[in-house]
mmCIF file of C-alpha atoms and ligand atoms in Angstrom:
data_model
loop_
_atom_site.group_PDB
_atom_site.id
_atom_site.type_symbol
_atom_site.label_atom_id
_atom_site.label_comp_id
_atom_site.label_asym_id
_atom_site.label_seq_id
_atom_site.Cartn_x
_atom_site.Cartn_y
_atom_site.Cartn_z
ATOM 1 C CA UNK A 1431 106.182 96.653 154.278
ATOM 2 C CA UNK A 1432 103.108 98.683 153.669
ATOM 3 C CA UNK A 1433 103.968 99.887 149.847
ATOM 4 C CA UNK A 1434 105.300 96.285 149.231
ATOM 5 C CA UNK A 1435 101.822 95.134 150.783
ATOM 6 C CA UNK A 1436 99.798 97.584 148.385
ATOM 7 C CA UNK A 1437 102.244 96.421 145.265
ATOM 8 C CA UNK A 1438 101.155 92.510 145.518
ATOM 9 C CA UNK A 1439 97.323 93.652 146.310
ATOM 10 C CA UNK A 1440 96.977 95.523 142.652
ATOM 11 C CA UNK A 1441 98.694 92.614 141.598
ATOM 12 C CA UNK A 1442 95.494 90.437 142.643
ATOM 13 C CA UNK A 1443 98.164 88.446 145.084
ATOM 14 C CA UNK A 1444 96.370 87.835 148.365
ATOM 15 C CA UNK A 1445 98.720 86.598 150.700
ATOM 16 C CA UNK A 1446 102.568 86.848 151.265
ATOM 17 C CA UNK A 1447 105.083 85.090 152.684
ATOM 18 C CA UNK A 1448 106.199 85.942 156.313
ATOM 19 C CA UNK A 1449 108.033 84.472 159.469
ATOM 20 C CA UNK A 1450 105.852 83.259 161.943
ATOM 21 C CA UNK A 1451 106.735 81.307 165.553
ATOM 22 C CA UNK A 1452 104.433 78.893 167.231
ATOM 23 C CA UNK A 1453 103.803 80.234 171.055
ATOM 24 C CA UNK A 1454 105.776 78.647 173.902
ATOM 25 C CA UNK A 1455 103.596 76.391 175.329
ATOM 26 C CA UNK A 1456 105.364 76.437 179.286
ATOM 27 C CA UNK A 1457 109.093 75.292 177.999
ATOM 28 C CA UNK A 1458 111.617 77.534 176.535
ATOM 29 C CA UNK A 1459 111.416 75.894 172.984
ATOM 30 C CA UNK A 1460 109.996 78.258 170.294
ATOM 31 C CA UNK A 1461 109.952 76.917 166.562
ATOM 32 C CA UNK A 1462 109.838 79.986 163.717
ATOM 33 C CA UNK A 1463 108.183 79.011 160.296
ATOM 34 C CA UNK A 1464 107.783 80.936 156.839
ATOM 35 C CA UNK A 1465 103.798 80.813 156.912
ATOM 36 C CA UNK A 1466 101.285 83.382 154.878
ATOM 37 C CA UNK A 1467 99.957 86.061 156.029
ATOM 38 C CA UNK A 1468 96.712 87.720 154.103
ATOM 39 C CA UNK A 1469 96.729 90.456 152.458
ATOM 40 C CA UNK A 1470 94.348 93.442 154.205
ATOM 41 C CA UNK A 1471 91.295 93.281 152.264
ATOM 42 C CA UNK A 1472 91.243 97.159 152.481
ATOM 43 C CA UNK A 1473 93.238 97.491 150.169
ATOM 44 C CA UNK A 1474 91.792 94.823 147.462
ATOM 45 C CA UNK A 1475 88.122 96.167 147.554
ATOM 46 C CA UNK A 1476 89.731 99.645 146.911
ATOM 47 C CA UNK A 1477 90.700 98.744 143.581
ATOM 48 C CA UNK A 1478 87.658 96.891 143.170
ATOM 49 C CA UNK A 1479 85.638 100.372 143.595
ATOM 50 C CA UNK A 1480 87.959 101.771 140.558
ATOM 51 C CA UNK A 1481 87.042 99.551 138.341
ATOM 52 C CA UNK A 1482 83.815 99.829 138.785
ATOM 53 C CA UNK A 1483 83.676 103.588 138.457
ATOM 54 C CA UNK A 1484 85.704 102.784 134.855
ATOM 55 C CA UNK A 1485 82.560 100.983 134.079
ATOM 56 C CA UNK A 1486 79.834 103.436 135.141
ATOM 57 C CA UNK A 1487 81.760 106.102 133.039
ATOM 58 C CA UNK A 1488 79.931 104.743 129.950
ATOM 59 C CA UNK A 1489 76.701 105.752 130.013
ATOM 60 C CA UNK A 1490 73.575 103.405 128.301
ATOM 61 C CA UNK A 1491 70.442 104.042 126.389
ATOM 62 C CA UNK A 1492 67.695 101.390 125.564
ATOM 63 C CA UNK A 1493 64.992 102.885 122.982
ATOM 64 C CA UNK A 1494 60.896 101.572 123.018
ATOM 65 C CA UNK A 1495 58.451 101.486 120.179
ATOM 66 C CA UNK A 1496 55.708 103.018 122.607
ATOM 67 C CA UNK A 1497 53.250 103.113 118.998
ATOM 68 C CA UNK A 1498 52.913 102.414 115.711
ATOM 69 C CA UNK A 1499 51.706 105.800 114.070
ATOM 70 C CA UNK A 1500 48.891 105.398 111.591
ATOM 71 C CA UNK A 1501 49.945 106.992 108.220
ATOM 72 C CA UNK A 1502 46.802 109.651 106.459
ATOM 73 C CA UNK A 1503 44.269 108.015 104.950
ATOM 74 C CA UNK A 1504 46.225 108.872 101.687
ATOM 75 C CA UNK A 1505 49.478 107.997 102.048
ATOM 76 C CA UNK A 1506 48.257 104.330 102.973
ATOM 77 C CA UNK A 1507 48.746 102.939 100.054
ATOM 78 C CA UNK A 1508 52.663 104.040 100.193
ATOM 79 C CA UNK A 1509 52.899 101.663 103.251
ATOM 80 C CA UNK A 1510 51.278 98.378 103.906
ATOM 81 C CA UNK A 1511 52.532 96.413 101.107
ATOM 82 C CA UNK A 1512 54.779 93.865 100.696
ATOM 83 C CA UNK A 1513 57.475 94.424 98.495
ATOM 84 C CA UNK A 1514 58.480 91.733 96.529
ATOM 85 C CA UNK A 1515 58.041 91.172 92.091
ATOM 86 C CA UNK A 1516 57.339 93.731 90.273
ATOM 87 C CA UNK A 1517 57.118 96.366 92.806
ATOM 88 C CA UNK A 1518 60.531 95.835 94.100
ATOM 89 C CA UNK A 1519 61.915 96.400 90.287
ATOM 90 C CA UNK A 1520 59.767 99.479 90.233
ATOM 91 C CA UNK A 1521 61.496 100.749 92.898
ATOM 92 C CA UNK A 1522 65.174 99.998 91.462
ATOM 93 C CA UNK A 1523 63.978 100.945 87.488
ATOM 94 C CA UNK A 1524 62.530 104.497 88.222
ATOM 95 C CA UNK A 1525 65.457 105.858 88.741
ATOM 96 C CA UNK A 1526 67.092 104.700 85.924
ATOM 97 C CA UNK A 1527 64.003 104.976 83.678
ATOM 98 C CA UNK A 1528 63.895 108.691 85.329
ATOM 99 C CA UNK A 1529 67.268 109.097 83.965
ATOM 100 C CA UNK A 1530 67.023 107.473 79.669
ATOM 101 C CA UNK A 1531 63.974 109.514 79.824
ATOM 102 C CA UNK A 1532 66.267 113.167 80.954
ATOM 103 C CA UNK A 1533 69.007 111.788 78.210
ATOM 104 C CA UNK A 1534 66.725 111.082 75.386
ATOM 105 C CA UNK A 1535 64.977 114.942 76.161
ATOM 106 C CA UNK A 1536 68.789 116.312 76.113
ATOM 107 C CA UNK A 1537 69.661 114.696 73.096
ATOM 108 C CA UNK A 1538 65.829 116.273 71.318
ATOM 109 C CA UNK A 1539 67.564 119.852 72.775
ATOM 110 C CA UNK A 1540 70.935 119.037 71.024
ATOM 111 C CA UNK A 1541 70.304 118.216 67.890
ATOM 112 C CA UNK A 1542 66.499 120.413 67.791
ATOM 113 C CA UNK A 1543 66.332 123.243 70.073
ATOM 114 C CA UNK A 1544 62.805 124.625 70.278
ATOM 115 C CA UNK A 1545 60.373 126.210 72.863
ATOM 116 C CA UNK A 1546 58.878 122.602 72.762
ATOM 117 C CA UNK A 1547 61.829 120.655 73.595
ATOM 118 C CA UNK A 1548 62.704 123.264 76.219
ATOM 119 C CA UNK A 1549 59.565 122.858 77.909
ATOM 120 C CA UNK A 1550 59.233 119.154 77.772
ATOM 121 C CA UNK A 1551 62.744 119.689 79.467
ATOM 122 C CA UNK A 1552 62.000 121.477 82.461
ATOM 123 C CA UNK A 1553 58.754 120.320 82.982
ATOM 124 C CA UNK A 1554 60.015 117.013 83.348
ATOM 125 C CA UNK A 1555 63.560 118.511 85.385
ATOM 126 C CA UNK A 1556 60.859 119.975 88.091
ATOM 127 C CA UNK A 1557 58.641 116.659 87.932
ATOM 128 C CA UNK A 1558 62.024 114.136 88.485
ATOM 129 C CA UNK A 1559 63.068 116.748 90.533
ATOM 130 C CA UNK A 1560 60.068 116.993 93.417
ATOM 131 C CA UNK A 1561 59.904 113.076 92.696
ATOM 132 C CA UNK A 1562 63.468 112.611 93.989
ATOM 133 C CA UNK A 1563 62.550 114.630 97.146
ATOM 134 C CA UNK A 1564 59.485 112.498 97.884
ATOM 135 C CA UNK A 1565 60.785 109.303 97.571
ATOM 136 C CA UNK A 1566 64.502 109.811 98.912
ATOM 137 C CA UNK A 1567 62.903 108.670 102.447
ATOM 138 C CA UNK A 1568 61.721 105.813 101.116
ATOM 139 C CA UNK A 1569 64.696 104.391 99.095
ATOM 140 C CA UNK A 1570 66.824 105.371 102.187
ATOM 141 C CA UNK A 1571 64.475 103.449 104.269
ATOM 142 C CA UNK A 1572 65.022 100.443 101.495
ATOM 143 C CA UNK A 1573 68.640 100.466 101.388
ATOM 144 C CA UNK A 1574 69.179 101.077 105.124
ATOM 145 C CA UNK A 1575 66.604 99.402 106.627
ATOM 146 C CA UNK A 1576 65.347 102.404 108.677
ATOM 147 C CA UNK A 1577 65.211 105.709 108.264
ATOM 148 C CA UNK A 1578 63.660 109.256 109.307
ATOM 149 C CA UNK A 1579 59.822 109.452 107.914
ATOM 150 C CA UNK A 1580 58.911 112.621 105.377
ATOM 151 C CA UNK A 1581 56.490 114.919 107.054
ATOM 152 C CA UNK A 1582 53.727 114.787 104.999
ATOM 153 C CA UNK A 1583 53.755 110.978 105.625
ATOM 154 C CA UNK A 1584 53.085 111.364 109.810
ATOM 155 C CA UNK A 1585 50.349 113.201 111.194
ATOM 156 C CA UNK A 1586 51.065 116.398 113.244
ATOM 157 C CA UNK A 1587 50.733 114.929 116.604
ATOM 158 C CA UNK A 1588 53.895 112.691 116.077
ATOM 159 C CA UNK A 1589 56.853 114.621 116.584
ATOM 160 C CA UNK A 1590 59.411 112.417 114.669
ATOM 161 C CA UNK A 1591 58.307 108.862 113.233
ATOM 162 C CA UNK A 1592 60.903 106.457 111.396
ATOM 163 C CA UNK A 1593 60.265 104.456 108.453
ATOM 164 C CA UNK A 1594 61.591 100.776 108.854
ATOM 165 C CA UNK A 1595 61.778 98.232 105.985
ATOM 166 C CA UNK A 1596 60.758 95.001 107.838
ATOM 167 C CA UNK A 1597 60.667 91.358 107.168
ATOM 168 C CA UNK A 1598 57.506 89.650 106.418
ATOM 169 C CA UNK A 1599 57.076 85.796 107.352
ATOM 170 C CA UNK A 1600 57.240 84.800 103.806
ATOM 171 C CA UNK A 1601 60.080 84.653 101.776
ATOM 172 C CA UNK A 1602 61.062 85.001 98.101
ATOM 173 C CA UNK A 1603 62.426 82.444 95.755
ATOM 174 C CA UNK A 1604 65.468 83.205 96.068
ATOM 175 C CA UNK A 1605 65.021 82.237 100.227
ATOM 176 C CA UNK A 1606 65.298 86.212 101.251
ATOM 177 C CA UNK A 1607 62.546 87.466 103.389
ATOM 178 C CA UNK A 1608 59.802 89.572 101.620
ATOM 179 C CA UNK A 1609 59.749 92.908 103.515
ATOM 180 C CA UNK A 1610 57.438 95.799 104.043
ATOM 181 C CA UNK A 1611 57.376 99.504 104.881
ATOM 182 C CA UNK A 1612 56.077 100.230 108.040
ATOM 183 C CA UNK A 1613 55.518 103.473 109.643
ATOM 184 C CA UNK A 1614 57.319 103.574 113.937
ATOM 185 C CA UNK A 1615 58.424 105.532 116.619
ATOM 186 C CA UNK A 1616 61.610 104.866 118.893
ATOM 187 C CA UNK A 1617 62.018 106.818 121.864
ATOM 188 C CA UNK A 1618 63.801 106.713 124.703
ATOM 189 C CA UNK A 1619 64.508 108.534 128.178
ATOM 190 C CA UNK A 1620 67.391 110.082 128.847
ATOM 191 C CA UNK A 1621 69.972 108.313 131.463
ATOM 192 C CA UNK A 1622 71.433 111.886 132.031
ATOM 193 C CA UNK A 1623 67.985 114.054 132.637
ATOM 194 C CA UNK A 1624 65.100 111.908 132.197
ATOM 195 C CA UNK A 1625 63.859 114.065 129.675
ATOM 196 C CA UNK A 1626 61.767 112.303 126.182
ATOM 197 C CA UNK A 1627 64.980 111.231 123.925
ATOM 198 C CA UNK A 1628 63.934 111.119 119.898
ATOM 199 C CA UNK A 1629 65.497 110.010 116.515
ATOM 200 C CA UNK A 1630 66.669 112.053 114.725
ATOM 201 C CA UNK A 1631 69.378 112.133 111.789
ATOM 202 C CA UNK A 1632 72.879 112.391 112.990
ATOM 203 C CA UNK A 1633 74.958 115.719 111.929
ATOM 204 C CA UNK A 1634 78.858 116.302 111.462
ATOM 205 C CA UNK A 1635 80.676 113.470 113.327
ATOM 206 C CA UNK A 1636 77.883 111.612 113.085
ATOM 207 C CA UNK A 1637 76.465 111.973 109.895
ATOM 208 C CA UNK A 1638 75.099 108.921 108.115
ATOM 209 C CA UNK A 1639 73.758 107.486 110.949
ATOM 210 C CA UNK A 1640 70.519 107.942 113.589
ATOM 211 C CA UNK A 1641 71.098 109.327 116.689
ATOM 212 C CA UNK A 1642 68.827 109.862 119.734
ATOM 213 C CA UNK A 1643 68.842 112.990 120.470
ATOM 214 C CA UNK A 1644 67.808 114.498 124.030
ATOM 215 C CA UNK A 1645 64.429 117.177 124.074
ATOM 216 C CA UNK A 1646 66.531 119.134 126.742
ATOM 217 C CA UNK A 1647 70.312 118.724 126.204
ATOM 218 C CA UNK A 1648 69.880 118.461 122.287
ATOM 219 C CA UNK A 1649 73.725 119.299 121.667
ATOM 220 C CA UNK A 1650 75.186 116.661 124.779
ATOM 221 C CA UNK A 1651 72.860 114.339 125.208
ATOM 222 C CA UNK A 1652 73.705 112.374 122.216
ATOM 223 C CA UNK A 1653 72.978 108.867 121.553
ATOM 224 C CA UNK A 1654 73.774 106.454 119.270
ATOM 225 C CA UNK A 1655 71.062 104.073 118.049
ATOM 226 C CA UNK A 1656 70.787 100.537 116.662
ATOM 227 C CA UNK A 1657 66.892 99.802 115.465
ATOM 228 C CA UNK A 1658 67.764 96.318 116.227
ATOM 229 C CA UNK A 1659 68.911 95.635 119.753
ATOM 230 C CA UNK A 1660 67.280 98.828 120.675
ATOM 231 C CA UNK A 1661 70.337 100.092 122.577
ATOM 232 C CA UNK A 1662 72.798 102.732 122.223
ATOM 233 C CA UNK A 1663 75.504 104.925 124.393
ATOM 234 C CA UNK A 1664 76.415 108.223 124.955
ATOM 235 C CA UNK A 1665 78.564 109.904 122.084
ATOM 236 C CA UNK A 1666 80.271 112.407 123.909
HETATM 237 ZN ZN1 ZN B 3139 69.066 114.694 128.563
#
């Protein structure tokens, strides 16, 4: 009766059928019925407690923008603008004007070699190159919406700062929303060890994305990270 019992309680069945009699009330007469007996709520509120320890098992993160760094004095002028006419098409036609001007140079060392040509070359091979390394942040930034901030771009007091390419309240012609760079921190505390949790670019399995990544456990306590609802979970 007892294994039968336990089968209908995972089953979510809380009573079961059984013969009862009514008492004899002085005479001799006593009347059996099938009535319903309940199922020992023991038993139900141990299954209960395993699915709530399935549920615990995942573990939660929810990220804060504590501050908004301020950018050097310098680098303002990289930040704080909205990007919309011509300064969006900059952005799309320097790489492409970056790369006619490479082909035409060349094309000059194919059909002319000279010391001339092959300087104009390299000069402007180092030039496109350090250009591409400065503003890889930003056109990530662009393209993903958010991404990890250069160095030079946070002061040294800020351990790791993210660049996030926001919407504006006005919006283009074409009805999408004008959007700017601006300079943030996300950070977190760990669920695990309360230690400071920071962004940081995801490696190997999770490369391509951000992950928040604990100051103590910086190889376990993993996180994943959406810069919108703010939340994440444990990755392994
Ligand atoms: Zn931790």
């Amino acid at each position: 009766v007892d294994e039968i019992t336990h089968f209908f309680s995972l089953n979510k069945v809380k009573y079961l059928p059984t013969i009862k009699n009514t008492e004899s009330s002085g005479g001799h007469k006593i009347n059996f019925y099938i009535g319903l007996k309940a199922i020992s709520e023991v038993i139900t509120h141990e299954v209960e407690l395993k699915n709530d320890s399935a549920n615990t098992s995942q573990i939660n993160i929810e990220y804060t923008v504590p501050q908004l760094p301020k950018a050097p004095t310098w680098a303002k002028f990289l930040l704080n603008f909205k990007i919309s006419g011509w300064k969006f098409y900059t952005y799309i036609s320097l790489p492409l004007l970056a790369l006619a001007v490479g082909y035409s140079l060349l094309l000059w060392n194919y059909y002319s070699l000279s010391y001339f040509s092959l300087i104009y070359l390299i000069s402007f091979l180092m030039i496109a190159v350090s250009f591409y390394f400065w503003l890889k942040p930003f056109y990530e930034a662009i393209d993903k919406r958010i991404g990890i901030a250069p160095y030079w771009l946070v002061r040294l007091s800020v351990i790791s700062a993210q660049l996030r390419y926001v919407r504006t309240a006005t919006k283009r012609d074409n009805g999408q929303y004008i959007r700017a760079l601006q300079l943030v921190v996300y950070q977190a505390e760990c669920p695990i060890c309360s230690n400071r949790v920071l962004i940081e670019k995801g490696s190997n399995a999770q490369r391509g994305r951000l992950v928040g990544v604990c100051d103590e456990s910086p190889r376990e306590h993993v996180f994943s990270f959406d810069h919108v609802t703010k939340k994440g979970m444990l990755l392994r």
